[in-house]
Amino acid sequence: QVQLVESGGGLVQPGGSLRLSCAASENIFSLNAMGWYRQAPGKQRELVADITRRGITNYADSVKGRFTISRDIARNTLYLQMKSLKPEDTAVYYCKAELNLRDYWGQGTQVTVSS
């Protein structure tokens, strides 16, 4: 059982920045992959970015060049640095971990981009 706790969400103006954190209860290097997903009202949950155990990253086209996924293995923490935020980035952001063919999700953190 992997427990994930997200933090760092909030209200930010367009063009602003936020950094999300996801603290894991397991050694994240033992996980197959971790990622950030988001779900806006009335829309399906979508991948934002993910990172494999080897450190290979992948981004949704809509966030390339603006968001950066990273991890601190010593702190068992996954990050999502978000810059140049747009109103369409408004959503609940979820952290996901993959281990032994199972997916584990955090409770989500709200990001609202509005003036």
PDB file of C-alpha atoms in Angstrom:
ATOM      1  CA  GLN A   1       0.000   0.000   0.000  1.00  0.00           C
ATOM      2  CA  VAL A   2       1.465   3.310  -1.117  1.00  0.00           C
ATOM      3  CA  GLN A   3       0.135   6.482   0.462  1.00  0.00           C
ATOM      4  CA  LEU A   4       0.483   9.778  -1.377  1.00  0.00           C
ATOM      5  CA  VAL A   5      -0.145  13.243  -0.001  1.00  0.00           C
ATOM      6  CA  GLU A   6      -0.221  16.236  -2.331  1.00  0.00           C
ATOM      7  CA  SER A   7       0.302  19.839  -1.306  1.00  0.00           C
ATOM      8  CA  GLY A   8       1.077  23.209  -2.831  1.00  0.00           C
ATOM      9  CA  GLY A   9      -2.131  24.004  -4.661  1.00  0.00           C
ATOM     10  CA  GLY A  10      -3.883  27.353  -4.447  1.00  0.00           C
ATOM     11  CA  LEU A  11      -5.105  30.413  -6.261  1.00  0.00           C
ATOM     12  CA  VAL A  12      -2.701  32.105  -8.656  1.00  0.00           C
ATOM     13  CA  GLN A  13      -3.030  34.794 -11.312  1.00  0.00           C
ATOM     14  CA  PRO A  14      -2.501  34.007 -14.993  1.00  0.00           C
ATOM     15  CA  GLY A  15       1.204  33.968 -15.757  1.00  0.00           C
ATOM     16  CA  GLY A  16       2.052  32.984 -12.213  1.00  0.00           C
ATOM     17  CA  SER A  17       3.826  29.940 -10.812  1.00  0.00           C
ATOM     18  CA  LEU A  18       3.150  27.176  -8.311  1.00  0.00           C
ATOM     19  CA  ARG A  19       5.034  24.119  -7.169  1.00  0.00           C
ATOM     20  CA  LEU A  20       3.116  21.015  -6.196  1.00  0.00           C
ATOM     21  CA  SER A  21       4.574  18.344  -3.943  1.00  0.00           C
ATOM     22  CA  CYS A  22       3.621  14.712  -3.469  1.00  0.00           C
ATOM     23  CA  ALA A  23       5.021  12.942  -0.430  1.00  0.00           C
ATOM     24  CA  ALA A  24       5.093   9.162  -0.703  1.00  0.00           C
ATOM     25  CA  SER A  25       5.077   6.595   2.087  1.00  0.00           C
ATOM     26  CA  GLU A  26       7.420   4.330   0.124  1.00  0.00           C
ATOM     27  CA  ASN A  27      10.896   4.707  -1.271  1.00  0.00           C
ATOM     28  CA  ILE A  28       9.972   6.314  -4.594  1.00  0.00           C
ATOM     29  CA  PHE A  29      12.917   4.703  -6.335  1.00  0.00           C
ATOM     30  CA  SER A  30      11.151   1.369  -5.799  1.00  0.00           C
ATOM     31  CA  LEU A  31       8.122   2.573  -7.738  1.00  0.00           C
ATOM     32  CA  ASN A  32       7.784   1.777 -11.413  1.00  0.00           C
ATOM     33  CA  ALA A  33       6.679   5.307 -12.188  1.00  0.00           C
ATOM     34  CA  MET A  34       5.055   8.370 -10.718  1.00  0.00           C
ATOM     35  CA  GLY A  35       3.018  11.061 -12.332  1.00  0.00           C
ATOM     36  CA  TRP A  36       0.777  14.068 -12.084  1.00  0.00           C
ATOM     37  CA  TYR A  37      -2.736  14.048 -13.464  1.00  0.00           C
ATOM     38  CA  ARG A  38      -5.441  16.683 -13.397  1.00  0.00           C
ATOM     39  CA  GLN A  39      -9.182  16.812 -13.646  1.00  0.00           C
ATOM     40  CA  ALA A  40     -11.157  19.934 -14.480  1.00  0.00           C
ATOM     41  CA  PRO A  41     -14.899  20.203 -13.768  1.00  0.00           C
ATOM     42  CA  GLY A  42     -16.886  18.233 -16.314  1.00  0.00           C
ATOM     43  CA  LYS A  43     -13.776  16.745 -17.892  1.00  0.00           C
ATOM     44  CA  GLN A  44     -11.948  13.445 -17.682  1.00  0.00           C
ATOM     45  CA  ARG A  45      -8.788  13.057 -15.676  1.00  0.00           C
ATOM     46  CA  GLU A  46      -5.759  13.578 -17.900  1.00  0.00           C
ATOM     47  CA  LEU A  47      -2.044  13.004 -17.696  1.00  0.00           C
ATOM     48  CA  VAL A  48       0.034  16.113 -17.060  1.00  0.00           C
ATOM     49  CA  ALA A  49       3.492  14.595 -16.677  1.00  0.00           C
ATOM     50  CA  ASP A  50       5.121  11.414 -15.491  1.00  0.00           C
ATOM     51  CA  ILE A  51       8.544  10.059 -14.673  1.00  0.00           C
ATOM     52  CA  THR A  52       9.811   6.488 -14.766  1.00  0.00           C
ATOM     53  CA  ARG A  53      12.066   4.808 -12.260  1.00  0.00           C
ATOM     54  CA  ARG A  54      14.960   5.541 -14.602  1.00  0.00           C
ATOM     55  CA  GLY A  55      14.061   9.206 -14.639  1.00  0.00           C
ATOM     56  CA  ILE A  56      12.561   9.389 -18.114  1.00  0.00           C
ATOM     57  CA  THR A  57       9.959  12.132 -18.251  1.00  0.00           C
ATOM     58  CA  ASN A  58       6.907  12.628 -20.390  1.00  0.00           C
ATOM     59  CA  TYR A  59       4.639  15.664 -20.699  1.00  0.00           C
ATOM     60  CA  ALA A  60       1.254  16.475 -22.125  1.00  0.00           C
ATOM     61  CA  ASP A  61       1.571  18.775 -25.123  1.00  0.00           C
ATOM     62  CA  SER A  62      -0.466  21.429 -23.346  1.00  0.00           C
ATOM     63  CA  VAL A  63       2.140  21.844 -20.594  1.00  0.00           C
ATOM     64  CA  LYS A  64       5.426  21.281 -22.435  1.00  0.00           C
ATOM     65  CA  GLY A  65       7.838  24.108 -21.813  1.00  0.00           C
ATOM     66  CA  ARG A  66       5.823  25.394 -18.848  1.00  0.00           C
ATOM     67  CA  PHE A  67       5.735  22.501 -16.357  1.00  0.00           C
ATOM     68  CA  THR A  68       8.609  20.446 -14.992  1.00  0.00           C
ATOM     69  CA  ILE A  69       8.297  17.160 -13.137  1.00  0.00           C
ATOM     70  CA  SER A  70      11.071  16.181 -10.775  1.00  0.00           C
ATOM     71  CA  ARG A  71      11.704  14.038  -7.726  1.00  0.00           C
ATOM     72  CA  ASP A  72      13.784  14.027  -4.577  1.00  0.00           C
ATOM     73  CA  ILE A  73      14.515  10.387  -3.842  1.00  0.00           C
ATOM     74  CA  ALA A  74      16.010  11.143  -0.421  1.00  0.00           C
ATOM     75  CA  ARG A  75      12.769  12.872   0.596  1.00  0.00           C
ATOM     76  CA  ASN A  76      10.469  10.401  -1.221  1.00  0.00           C
ATOM     77  CA  THR A  77       8.819  13.384  -2.829  1.00  0.00           C
ATOM     78  CA  LEU A  78       7.606  14.126  -6.337  1.00  0.00           C
ATOM     79  CA  TYR A  79       7.284  17.713  -7.560  1.00  0.00           C
ATOM     80  CA  LEU A  80       5.540  19.574 -10.330  1.00  0.00           C
ATOM     81  CA  GLN A  81       6.882  23.053 -11.019  1.00  0.00           C
ATOM     82  CA  MET A  82       4.287  25.019 -12.954  1.00  0.00           C
ATOM     83  CA  LYS A  83       5.093  28.317 -14.676  1.00  0.00           C
ATOM     84  CA  SER A  84       3.213  30.641 -17.025  1.00  0.00           C
ATOM     85  CA  LEU A  85      -0.042  29.299 -15.662  1.00  0.00           C
ATOM     86  CA  LYS A  86      -3.196  29.752 -17.706  1.00  0.00           C
ATOM     87  CA  PRO A  87      -6.861  29.699 -16.686  1.00  0.00           C
ATOM     88  CA  GLU A  88      -7.219  26.406 -18.534  1.00  0.00           C
ATOM     89  CA  ASP A  89      -4.734  24.853 -16.089  1.00  0.00           C
ATOM     90  CA  THR A  90      -7.394  25.150 -13.394  1.00  0.00           C
ATOM     91  CA  ALA A  91      -8.127  21.681 -12.055  1.00  0.00           C
ATOM     92  CA  VAL A  92      -7.651  19.286  -9.192  1.00  0.00           C
ATOM     93  CA  TYR A  93      -4.147  17.854  -9.520  1.00  0.00           C
ATOM     94  CA  TYR A  94      -3.519  14.277  -8.461  1.00  0.00           C
ATOM     95  CA  CYS A  95      -0.343  12.368  -7.815  1.00  0.00           C
ATOM     96  CA  LYS A  96      -0.167   8.757  -8.963  1.00  0.00           C
ATOM     97  CA  ALA A  97       2.288   5.976  -8.223  1.00  0.00           C
ATOM     98  CA  GLU A  98       2.650   2.633  -9.972  1.00  0.00           C
ATOM     99  CA  LEU A  99       3.910  -0.390  -8.077  1.00  0.00           C
ATOM    100  CA  ASN A 100       3.534  -4.081  -8.850  1.00  0.00           C
ATOM    101  CA  LEU A 101       0.869  -3.497 -11.502  1.00  0.00           C
ATOM    102  CA  ARG A 102      -1.235  -1.377  -9.152  1.00  0.00           C
ATOM    103  CA  ASP A 103      -1.976   2.323  -9.253  1.00  0.00           C
ATOM    104  CA  TYR A 104      -2.130   4.438  -6.121  1.00  0.00           C
ATOM    105  CA  TRP A 105      -3.613   7.945  -5.995  1.00  0.00           C
ATOM    106  CA  GLY A 106      -3.393  10.881  -3.690  1.00  0.00           C
ATOM    107  CA  GLN A 107      -6.382  12.896  -2.555  1.00  0.00           C
ATOM    108  CA  GLY A 108      -5.687  15.766  -4.943  1.00  0.00           C
ATOM    109  CA  THR A 109      -4.900  19.441  -4.567  1.00  0.00           C
ATOM    110  CA  GLN A 110      -6.857  22.278  -6.160  1.00  0.00           C
ATOM    111  CA  VAL A 111      -5.116  24.681  -8.531  1.00  0.00           C
ATOM    112  CA  THR A 112      -7.097  27.716  -9.610  1.00  0.00           C
ATOM    113  CA  VAL A 113      -5.719  30.178 -12.151  1.00  0.00           C
ATOM    114  CA  SER A 114      -7.759  33.340 -12.181  1.00  0.00           C
ATOM    115  CA  SER A 115      -7.414  37.085 -12.039  1.00  0.00           C
TER     116      SER A 115
END
